[in-house]
Coordinates of C-alpha atoms in Angstrom, one line a residue:
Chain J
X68 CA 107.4 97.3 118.2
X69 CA 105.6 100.5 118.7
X70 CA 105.4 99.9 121.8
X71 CA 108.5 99.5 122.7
X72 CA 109.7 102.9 121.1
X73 CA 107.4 104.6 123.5
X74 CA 109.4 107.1 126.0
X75 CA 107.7 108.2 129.0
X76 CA 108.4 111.6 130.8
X77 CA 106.5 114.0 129.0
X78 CA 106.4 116.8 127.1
X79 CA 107.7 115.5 123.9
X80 CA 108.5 117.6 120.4
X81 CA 106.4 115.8 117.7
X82 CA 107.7 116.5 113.9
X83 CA 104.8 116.2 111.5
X84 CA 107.0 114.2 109.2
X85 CA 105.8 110.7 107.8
X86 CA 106.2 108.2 104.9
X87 CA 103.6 110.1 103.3
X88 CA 104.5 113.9 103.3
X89 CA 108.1 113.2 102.8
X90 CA 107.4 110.3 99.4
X91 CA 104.8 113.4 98.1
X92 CA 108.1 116.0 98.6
X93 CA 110.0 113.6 96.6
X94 CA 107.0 113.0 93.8
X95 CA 106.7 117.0 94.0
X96 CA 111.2 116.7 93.8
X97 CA 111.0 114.5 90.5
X98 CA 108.4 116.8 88.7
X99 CA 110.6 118.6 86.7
X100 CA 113.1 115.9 85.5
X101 CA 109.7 114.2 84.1
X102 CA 108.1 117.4 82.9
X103 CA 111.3 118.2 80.7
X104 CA 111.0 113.8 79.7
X105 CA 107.7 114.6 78.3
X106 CA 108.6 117.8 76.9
X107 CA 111.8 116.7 75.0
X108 CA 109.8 112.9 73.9
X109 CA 106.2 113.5 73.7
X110 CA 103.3 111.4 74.1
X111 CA 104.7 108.1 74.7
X112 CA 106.7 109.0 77.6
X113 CA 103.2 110.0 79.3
X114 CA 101.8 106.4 78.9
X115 CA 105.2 105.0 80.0
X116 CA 105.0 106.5 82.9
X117 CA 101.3 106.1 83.6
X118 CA 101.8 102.3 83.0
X119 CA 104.4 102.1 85.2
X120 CA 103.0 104.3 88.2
X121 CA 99.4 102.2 87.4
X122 CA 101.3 98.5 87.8
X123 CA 103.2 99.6 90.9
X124 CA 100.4 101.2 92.5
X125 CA 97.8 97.9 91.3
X126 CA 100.6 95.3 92.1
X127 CA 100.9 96.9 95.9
X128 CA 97.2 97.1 95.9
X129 CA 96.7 93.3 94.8
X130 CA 99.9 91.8 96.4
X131 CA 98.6 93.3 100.0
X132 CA 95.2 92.2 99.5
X133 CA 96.1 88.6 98.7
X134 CA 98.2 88.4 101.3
X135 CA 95.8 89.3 103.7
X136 CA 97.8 92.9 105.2
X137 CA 97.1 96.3 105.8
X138 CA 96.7 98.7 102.5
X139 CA 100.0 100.7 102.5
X140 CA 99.1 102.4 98.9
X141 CA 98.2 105.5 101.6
X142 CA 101.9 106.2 101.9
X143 CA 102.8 106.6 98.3
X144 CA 105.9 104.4 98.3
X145 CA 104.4 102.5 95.1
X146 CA 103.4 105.8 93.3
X147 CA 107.3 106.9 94.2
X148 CA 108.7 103.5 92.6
X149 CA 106.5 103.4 89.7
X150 CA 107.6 107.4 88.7
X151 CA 111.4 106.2 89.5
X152 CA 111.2 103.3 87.2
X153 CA 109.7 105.2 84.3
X154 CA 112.3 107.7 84.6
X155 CA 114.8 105.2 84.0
X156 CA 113.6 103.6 80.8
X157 CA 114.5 104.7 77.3
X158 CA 111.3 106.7 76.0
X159 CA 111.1 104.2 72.9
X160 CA 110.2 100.8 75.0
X161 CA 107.0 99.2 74.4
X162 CA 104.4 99.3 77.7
X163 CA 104.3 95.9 78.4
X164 CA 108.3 96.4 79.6
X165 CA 107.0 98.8 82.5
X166 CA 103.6 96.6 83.2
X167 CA 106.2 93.3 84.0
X168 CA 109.2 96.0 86.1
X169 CA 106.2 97.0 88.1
X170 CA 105.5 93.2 89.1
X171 CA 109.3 92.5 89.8
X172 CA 109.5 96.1 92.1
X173 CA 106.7 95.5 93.5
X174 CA 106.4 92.1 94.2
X175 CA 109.4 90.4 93.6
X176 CA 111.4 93.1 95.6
X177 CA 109.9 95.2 97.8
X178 CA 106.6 92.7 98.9
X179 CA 108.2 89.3 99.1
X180 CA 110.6 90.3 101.8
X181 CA 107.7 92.2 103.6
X182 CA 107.1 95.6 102.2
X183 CA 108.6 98.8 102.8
X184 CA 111.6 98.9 104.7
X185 CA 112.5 95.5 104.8
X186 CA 113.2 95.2 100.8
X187 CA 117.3 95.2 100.6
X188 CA 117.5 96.7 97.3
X189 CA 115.9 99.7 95.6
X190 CA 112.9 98.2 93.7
X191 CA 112.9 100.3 91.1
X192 CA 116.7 99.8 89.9
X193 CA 116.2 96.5 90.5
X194 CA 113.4 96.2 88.2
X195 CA 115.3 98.3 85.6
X196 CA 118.0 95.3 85.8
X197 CA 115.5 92.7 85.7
X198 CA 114.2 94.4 82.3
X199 CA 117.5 94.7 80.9
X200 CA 116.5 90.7 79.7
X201 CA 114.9 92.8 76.7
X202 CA 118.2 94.3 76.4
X203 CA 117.2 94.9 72.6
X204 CA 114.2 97.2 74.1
X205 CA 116.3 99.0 77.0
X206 CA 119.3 100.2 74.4
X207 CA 117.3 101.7 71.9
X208 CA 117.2 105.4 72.1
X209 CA 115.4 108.3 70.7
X210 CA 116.5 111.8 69.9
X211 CA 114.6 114.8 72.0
X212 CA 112.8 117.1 69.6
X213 CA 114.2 119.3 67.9
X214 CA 117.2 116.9 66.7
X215 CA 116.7 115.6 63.2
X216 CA 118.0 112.0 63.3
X217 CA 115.3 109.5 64.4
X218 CA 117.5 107.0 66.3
X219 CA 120.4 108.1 68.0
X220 CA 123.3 107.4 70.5
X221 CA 123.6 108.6 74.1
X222 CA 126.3 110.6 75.2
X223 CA 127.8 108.2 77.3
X224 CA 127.4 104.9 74.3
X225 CA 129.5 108.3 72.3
X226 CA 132.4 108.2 75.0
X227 CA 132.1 104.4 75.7
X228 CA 134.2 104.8 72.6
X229 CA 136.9 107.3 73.6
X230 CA 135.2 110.6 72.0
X231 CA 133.8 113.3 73.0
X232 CA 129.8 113.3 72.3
X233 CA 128.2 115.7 69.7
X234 CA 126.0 117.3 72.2
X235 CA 127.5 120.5 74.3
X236 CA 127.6 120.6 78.1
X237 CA 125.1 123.1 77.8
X238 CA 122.8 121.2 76.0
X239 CA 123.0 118.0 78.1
X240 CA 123.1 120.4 81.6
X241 CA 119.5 121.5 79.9
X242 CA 118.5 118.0 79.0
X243 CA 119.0 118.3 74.6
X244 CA 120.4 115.0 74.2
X245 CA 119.1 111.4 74.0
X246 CA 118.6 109.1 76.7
X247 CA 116.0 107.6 79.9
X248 CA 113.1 109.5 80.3
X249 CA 113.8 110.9 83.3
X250 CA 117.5 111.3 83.1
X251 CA 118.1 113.7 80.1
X252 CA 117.8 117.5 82.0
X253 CA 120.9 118.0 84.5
X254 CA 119.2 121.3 85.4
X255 CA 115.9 119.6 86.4
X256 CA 117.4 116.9 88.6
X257 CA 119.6 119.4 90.7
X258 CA 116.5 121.2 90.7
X259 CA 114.5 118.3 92.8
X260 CA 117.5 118.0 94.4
X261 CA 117.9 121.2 96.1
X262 CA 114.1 121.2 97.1
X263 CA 114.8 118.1 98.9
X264 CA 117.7 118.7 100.2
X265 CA 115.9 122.4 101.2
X266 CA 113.2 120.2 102.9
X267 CA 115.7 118.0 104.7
X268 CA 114.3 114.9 103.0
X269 CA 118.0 113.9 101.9
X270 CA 121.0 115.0 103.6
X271 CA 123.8 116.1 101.6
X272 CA 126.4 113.0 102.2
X273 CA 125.5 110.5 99.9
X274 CA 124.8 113.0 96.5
X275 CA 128.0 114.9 97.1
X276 CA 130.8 111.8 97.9
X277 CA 129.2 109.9 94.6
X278 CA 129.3 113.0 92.9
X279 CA 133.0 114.2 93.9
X280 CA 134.2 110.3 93.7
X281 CA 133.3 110.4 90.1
X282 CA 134.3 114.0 89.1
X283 CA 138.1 113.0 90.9
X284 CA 138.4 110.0 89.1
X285 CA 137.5 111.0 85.5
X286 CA 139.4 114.2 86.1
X287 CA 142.4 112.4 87.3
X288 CA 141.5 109.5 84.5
X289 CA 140.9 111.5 81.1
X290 CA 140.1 109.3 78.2
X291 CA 141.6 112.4 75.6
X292 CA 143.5 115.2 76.3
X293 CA 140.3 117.8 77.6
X294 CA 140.4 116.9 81.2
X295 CA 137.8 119.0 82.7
X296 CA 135.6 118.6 79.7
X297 CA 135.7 115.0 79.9
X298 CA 134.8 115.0 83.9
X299 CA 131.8 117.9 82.8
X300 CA 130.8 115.1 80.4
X301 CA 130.9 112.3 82.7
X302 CA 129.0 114.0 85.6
X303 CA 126.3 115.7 83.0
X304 CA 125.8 112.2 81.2
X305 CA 124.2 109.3 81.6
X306 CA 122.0 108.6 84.8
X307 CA 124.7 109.8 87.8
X308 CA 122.4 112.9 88.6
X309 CA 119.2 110.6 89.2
X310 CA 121.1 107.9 90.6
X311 CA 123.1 110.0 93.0
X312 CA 120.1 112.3 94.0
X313 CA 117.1 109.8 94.1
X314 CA 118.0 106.4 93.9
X315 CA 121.1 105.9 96.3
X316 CA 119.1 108.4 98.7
X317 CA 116.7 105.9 99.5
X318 CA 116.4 105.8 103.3
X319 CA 115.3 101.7 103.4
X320 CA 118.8 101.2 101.1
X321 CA 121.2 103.2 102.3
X322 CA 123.4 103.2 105.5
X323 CA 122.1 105.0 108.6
X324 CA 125.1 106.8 110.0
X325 CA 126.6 109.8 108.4
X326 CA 130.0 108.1 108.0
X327 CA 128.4 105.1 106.4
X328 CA 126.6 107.5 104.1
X329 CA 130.0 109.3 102.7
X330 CA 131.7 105.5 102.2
X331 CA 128.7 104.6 100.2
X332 CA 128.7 107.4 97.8
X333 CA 132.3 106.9 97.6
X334 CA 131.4 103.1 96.5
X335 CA 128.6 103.9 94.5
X336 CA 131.1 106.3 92.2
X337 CA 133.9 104.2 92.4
X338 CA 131.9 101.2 90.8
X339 CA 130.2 103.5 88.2
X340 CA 133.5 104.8 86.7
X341 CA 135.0 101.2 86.6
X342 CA 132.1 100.2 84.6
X343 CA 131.9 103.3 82.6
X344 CA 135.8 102.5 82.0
X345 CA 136.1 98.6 81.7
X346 CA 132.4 97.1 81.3
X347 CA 130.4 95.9 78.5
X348 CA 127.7 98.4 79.1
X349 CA 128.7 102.4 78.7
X350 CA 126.3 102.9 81.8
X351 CA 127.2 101.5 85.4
X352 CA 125.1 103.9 87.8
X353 CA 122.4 101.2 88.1
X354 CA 124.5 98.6 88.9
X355 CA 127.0 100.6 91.3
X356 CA 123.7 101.9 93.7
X357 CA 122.6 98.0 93.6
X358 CA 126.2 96.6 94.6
X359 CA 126.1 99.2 97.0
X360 CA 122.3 98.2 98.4
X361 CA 124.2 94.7 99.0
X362 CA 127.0 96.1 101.4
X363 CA 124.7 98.3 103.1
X364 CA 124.4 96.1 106.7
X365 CA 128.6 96.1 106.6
X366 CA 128.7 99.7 106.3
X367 CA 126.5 99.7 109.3
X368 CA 128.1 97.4 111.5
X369 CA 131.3 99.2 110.6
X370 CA 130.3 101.9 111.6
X371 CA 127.9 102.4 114.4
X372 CA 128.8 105.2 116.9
X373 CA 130.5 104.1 120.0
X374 CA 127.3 105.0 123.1
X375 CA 128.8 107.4 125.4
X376 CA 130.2 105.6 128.1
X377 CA 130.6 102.3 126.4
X378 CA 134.2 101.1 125.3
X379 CA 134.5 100.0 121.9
X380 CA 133.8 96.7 121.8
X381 CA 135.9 94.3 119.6
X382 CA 134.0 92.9 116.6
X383 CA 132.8 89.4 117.1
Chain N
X89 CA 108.4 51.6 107.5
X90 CA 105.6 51.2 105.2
X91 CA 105.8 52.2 101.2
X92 CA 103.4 54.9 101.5
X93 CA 105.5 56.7 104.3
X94 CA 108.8 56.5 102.3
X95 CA 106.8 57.5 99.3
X96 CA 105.3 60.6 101.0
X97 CA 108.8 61.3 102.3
X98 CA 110.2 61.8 98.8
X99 CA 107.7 63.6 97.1
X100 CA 106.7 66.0 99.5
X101 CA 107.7 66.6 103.1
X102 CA 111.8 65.0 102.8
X103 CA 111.8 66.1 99.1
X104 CA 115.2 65.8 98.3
X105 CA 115.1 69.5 96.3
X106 CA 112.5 71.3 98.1
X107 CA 113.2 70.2 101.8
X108 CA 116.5 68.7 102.1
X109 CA 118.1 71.4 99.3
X110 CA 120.1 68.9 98.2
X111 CA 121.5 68.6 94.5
X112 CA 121.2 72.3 93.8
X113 CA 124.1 72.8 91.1
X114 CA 122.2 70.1 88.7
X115 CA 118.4 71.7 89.5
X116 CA 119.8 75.5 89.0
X117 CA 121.7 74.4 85.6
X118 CA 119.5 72.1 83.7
X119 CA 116.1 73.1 84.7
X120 CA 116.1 75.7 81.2
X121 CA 113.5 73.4 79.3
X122 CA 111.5 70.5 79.7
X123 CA 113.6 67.8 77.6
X124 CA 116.7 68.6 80.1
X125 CA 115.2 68.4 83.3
X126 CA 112.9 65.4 82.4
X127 CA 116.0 63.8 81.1
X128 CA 118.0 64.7 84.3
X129 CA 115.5 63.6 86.6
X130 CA 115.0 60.1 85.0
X131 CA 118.5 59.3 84.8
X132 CA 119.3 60.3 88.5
X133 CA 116.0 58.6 89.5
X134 CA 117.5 55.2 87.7
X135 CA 121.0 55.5 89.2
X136 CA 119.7 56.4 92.3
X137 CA 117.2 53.2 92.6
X138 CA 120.5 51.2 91.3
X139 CA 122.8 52.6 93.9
X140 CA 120.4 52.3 96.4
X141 CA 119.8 48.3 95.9
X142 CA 123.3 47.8 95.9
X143 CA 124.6 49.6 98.9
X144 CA 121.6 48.2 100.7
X145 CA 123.0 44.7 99.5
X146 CA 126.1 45.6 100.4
X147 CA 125.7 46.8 104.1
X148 CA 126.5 44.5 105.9
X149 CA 129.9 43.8 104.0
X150 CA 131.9 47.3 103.5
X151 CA 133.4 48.2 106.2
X152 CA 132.1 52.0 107.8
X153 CA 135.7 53.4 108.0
X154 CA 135.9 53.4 104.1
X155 CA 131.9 53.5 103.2
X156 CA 131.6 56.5 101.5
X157 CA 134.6 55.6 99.4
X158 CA 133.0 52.6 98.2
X159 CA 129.2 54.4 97.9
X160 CA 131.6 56.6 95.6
X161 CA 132.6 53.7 93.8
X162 CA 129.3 52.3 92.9
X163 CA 127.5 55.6 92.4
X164 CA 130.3 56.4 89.1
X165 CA 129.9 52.9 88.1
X166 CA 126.0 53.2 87.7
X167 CA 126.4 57.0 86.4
X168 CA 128.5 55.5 83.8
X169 CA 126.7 53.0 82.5
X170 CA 123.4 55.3 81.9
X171 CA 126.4 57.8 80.4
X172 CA 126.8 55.4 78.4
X173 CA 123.5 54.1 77.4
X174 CA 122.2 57.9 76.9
X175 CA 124.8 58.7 74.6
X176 CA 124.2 55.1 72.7
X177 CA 120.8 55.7 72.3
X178 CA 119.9 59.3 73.4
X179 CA 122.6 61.1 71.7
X180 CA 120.7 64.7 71.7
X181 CA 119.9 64.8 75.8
X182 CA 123.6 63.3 76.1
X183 CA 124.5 66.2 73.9
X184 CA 122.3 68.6 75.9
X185 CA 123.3 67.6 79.3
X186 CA 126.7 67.5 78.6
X187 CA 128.9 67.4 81.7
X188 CA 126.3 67.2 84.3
X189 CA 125.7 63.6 83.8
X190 CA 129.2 62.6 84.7
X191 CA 128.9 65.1 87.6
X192 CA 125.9 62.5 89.2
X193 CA 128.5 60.9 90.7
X194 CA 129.1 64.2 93.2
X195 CA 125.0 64.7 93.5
X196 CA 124.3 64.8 97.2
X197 CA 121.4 63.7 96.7
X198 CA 122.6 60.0 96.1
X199 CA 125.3 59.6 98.8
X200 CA 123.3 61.1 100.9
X201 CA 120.5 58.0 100.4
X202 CA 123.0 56.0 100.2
X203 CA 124.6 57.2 104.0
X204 CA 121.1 58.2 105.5
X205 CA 118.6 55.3 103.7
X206 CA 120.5 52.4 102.1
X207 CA 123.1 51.6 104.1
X208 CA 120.6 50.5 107.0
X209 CA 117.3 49.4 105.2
X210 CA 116.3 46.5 103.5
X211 CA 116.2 45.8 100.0
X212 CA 113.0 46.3 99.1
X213 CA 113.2 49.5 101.4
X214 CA 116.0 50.8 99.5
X215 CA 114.4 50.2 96.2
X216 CA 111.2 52.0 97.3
X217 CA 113.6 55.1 98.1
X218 CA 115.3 55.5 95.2
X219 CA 112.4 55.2 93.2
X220 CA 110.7 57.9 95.7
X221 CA 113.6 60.2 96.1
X222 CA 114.2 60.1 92.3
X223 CA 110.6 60.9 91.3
X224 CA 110.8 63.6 93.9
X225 CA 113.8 65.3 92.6
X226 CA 112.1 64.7 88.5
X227 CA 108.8 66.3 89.6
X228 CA 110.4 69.1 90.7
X229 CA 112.8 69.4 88.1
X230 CA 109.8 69.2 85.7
X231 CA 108.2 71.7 87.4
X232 CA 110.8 74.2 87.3
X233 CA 111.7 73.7 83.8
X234 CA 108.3 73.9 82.5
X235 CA 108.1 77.2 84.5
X236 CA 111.4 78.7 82.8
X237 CA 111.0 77.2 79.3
X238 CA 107.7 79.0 79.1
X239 CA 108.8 82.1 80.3
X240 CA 112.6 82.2 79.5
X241 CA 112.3 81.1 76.1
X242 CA 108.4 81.1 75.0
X243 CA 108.0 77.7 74.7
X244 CA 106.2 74.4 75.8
X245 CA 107.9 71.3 75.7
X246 CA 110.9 71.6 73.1
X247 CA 112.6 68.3 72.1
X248 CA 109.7 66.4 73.6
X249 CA 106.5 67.1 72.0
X250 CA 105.1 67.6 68.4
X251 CA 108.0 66.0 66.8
X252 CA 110.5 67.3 69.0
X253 CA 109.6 70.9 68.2
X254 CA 107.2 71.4 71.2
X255 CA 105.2 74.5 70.7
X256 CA 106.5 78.6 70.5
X257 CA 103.4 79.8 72.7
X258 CA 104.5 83.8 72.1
X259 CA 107.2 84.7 70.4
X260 CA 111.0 84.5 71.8
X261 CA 111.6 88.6 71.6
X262 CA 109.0 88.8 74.6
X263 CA 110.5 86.2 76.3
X264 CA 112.1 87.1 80.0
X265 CA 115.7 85.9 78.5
X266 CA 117.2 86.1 82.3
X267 CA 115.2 83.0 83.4
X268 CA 116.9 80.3 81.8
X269 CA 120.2 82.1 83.6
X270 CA 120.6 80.7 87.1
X271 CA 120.0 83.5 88.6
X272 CA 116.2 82.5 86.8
X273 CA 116.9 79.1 88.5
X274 CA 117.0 80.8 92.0
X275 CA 114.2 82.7 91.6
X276 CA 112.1 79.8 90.5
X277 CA 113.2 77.1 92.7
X278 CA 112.6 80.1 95.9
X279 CA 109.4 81.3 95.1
X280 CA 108.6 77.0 94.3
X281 CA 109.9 76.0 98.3
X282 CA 108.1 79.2 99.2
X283 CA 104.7 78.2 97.3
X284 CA 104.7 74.8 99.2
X285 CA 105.5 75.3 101.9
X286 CA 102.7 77.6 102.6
X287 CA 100.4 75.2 101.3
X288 CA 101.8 72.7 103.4
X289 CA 101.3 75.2 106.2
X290 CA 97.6 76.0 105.3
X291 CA 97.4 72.4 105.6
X292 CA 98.6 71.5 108.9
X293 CA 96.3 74.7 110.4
X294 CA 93.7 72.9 108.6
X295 CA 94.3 70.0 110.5
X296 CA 94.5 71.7 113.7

């Protein structure tokens, strides 16, 4: 395959990118979403998320070692998927639920169909599904410090039931409300965000159309008479900020052309705020990016560029 | 063809489940403990040995333009008498299978012996194939469910063993509840074609 991708005629520009810087700008990207996690939970969050980093990086380790191929822990991917999936479980679950959604990334997800690049679904989300089997464990939140009620409901579980939560915008833009370890601080994500969109890791197409598809909707959709409060809720809440900046983003997961990209995002928020709306569970961000993962070879065959010169040939 | 070849044939490299894929709505549903797929295996495996001797006696008689018709005919006979039979004396597996033992009589897996085996082999043939098809289709069965009663529920042998309690090997809370879903089924009877065959692979380089 290298081979193949070889172009003659010299001199050519070579960009120093690879798997490795650009998964260590996205480690450096989720360092502050994580930093306010342990900040607002403590202790437990750390060992949540050093289980889960550990069993990611030890299942890629073992799983490529058994199967006789090349050690790819060089490129970070696993150190990426094990942070992601700790950021998306609530900072009360027992380790053993990040030791067993390390296996099923890992293995189940990203290995079995031949490692990185070839998995069709983001291994981390996937993982977070898998675990919602302990469904007891996933939905049972903790308040951040400096809150005085021990157990306590997310924003979103709040408006699941037609209210507004208790929380302010400000305090869930700053991350003073309860939910996943890594989704709580809206400031922090937007944060990693811009450094990656700064750093051209991401572009811009897939965050923004998820983001505006959902802010349109609720706006347009109010559950309540407080329309823009409602949409400030909505896109403040919940895991849309992670989800849209560093799950959906996933170059092995998402479309490759830019027009693919925005009817994606546009997907991926649709989905979320019929969920949100109409499903049993008051979170659908997981579930949307996953649906999404599935219809990811359509959007490309729909819409690969036409090559200069070539007439557009009829789909066969 | 000799016993051993037909035997060979439908444990391991024609295995109704693993090679031939056939029967899947049964093996995805059922397989969620022990006591349902070793009931659901032996049952098939007895109608299919049945079905089998019959046709085969039958060959030369029924007439090809309206074969499958009559295979039909015989197959829901047979599936009714062990319907029958199980809820007679089996109550609890008739209970726990429910609809799936009427629905043998739409298993590919015996109108397909019946089509491909029965219906141009001897007798004694036909026996051997049902009995080797059927114990094909219950090994795997058992596999499976062994594999997603222990991890979807906790458990070892349920309804079967120690009194028909089996044993809780860790408690149900840490149980992987999504397992005994089909989606469980799936995964299990993939990674289960995907284990053999690459020891069945590792084999034949072996014998290179």
């Amino acid at each position: 395959m290298e081979d193949r991708l070889l172009v003659s005629a010299p001199p050519h520009v070579r960009g120093g990118d690879d798997t490795q810087s650009i998964m260590l700008r996205v480690i450096i990207a989720l360092t502050p979403a994580l930093l306010v996690g342990f900040w607002r939970f403590g202790l437990p969050t750390l060992m949540i998320t050093a289980v889960s980093v550990g069993s990611c990086v030890f299942f890629e380790w073992g799983y490529r070692r058994l199967a006789r191929k090349s050690c790819t822990l060089g490129d970070y991917s696993a150190v990426v998927t094990g942070l992601l999936l700790s950021m998306t479980l609530s900072p009360a679950v027992p380790l053993w639920l990040p030791l067993i959604g390390g296996f099923f990334a890992i293995v189940v997800v990203k290995q079995l169909y031949g490692g990185l690049g070839k998995n069709f679904m983001n291994p981390a989300l996937a993982a977070r599904c898998f675990l919602f089997s302990w469904a007891a464990l996933m939905n049972s939140w903790v308040s951040p410090r400096g809150v005085d009620a021990v157990s306590s409901a997310t924003p979103l579980s709040v408006m699941k039931g037609m209210a507004l939560p208790a929380e302010s915008p400000m305090d869930c833009f700053l991350g003073l409300r309860a939910g996943c370890i890594g989704e709580i601080s809206a400031a922090a994500l937007l944060l990693g965000g811009a450094y990656l969109l700064l750093t051209k890791v991401i572009r811009p197409h897939i965050p923004l159309s998820y983001l505006l598809t959902v802010a349109v909707l609720t706006f347009l959709f109010p559950r309540g008479n407080e329309r823009l409060t409602w949409m400030l809720y909505q896109l403040l809440s919940g895991g849309l900020l992670l989800g849209a900046v560093f799950m959906a983003t996933d170059y092995v997961t998402s479309p490759g052309t830019d027009r693919g990209r925005v009817l994606y995002g546009i997907g991926c928020g649709v989905i979320t705020v019929v969920i949100r709306y109409f499903g049993s569970y008051p979170e659908g961000v997981s579930f949307s990016i996953l649906i999404m993962n599935l219809l990811v070879w359509l959007l490309d065959k729909w819409t690969t560029p036409r090559a200069f010169g070539y007439k557009k040939e009829a789909n066969t | 063809m000799n016993p051993g070849k037909i035997f060979k044939d439908g444990l391991l490299t024609n295995n109704p489940v693993l090679v031939q894929l056939l029967g899947m709505c049964s093996t995805m549903a059922i397989t969620t403990s022990l006591f349902n797929g070793l009931g659901m295996g032996l049952s098939v495996t007895v109608i299919l040995c049945c079905c089998n001797v019959c046709i085969s006696l039958l060959r030369k008689l029924i007439p090809s333009t309206v074969r499958i018709a009559v295979y039909v005919v015989i197959i829901a006979g047979f599936v009714t008498i062990v319907d029958l039979l199980l809820q007679a004396f089996l109550p609890a597996l008739s209970e726990s299978l429910g609809v799936f033992i009427p629905l043998i009589v739409v298993n590919c897996i015996i109108i397909g012996r019946a089509e491909a085996f029965a219906s141009r082999h001897s007798v004694g043939e036909a026996l051997l194939d049902g009995l080797a098809q059927g114990l094909g289709y219950t090994a795997v069965l058992v596999i499976m469910s062994v594999v997603r009663e222990l991890l979807g529920s906790g458990s070892f042998g349920a309804g079967v063993f120690n009194g028909g309690k089996g044993w809780q090997l860790f408690p149900a809370g840490y149980a992987c509840s999504y397992l005994t879903l089909p989606f469980g089924g799936f995964m299990t009877l993939g990674c289960l074609i995907a284990l053999v065959q690459f020891l069945r692979s590792k084999k034949g380089e072996a014998e290179k």
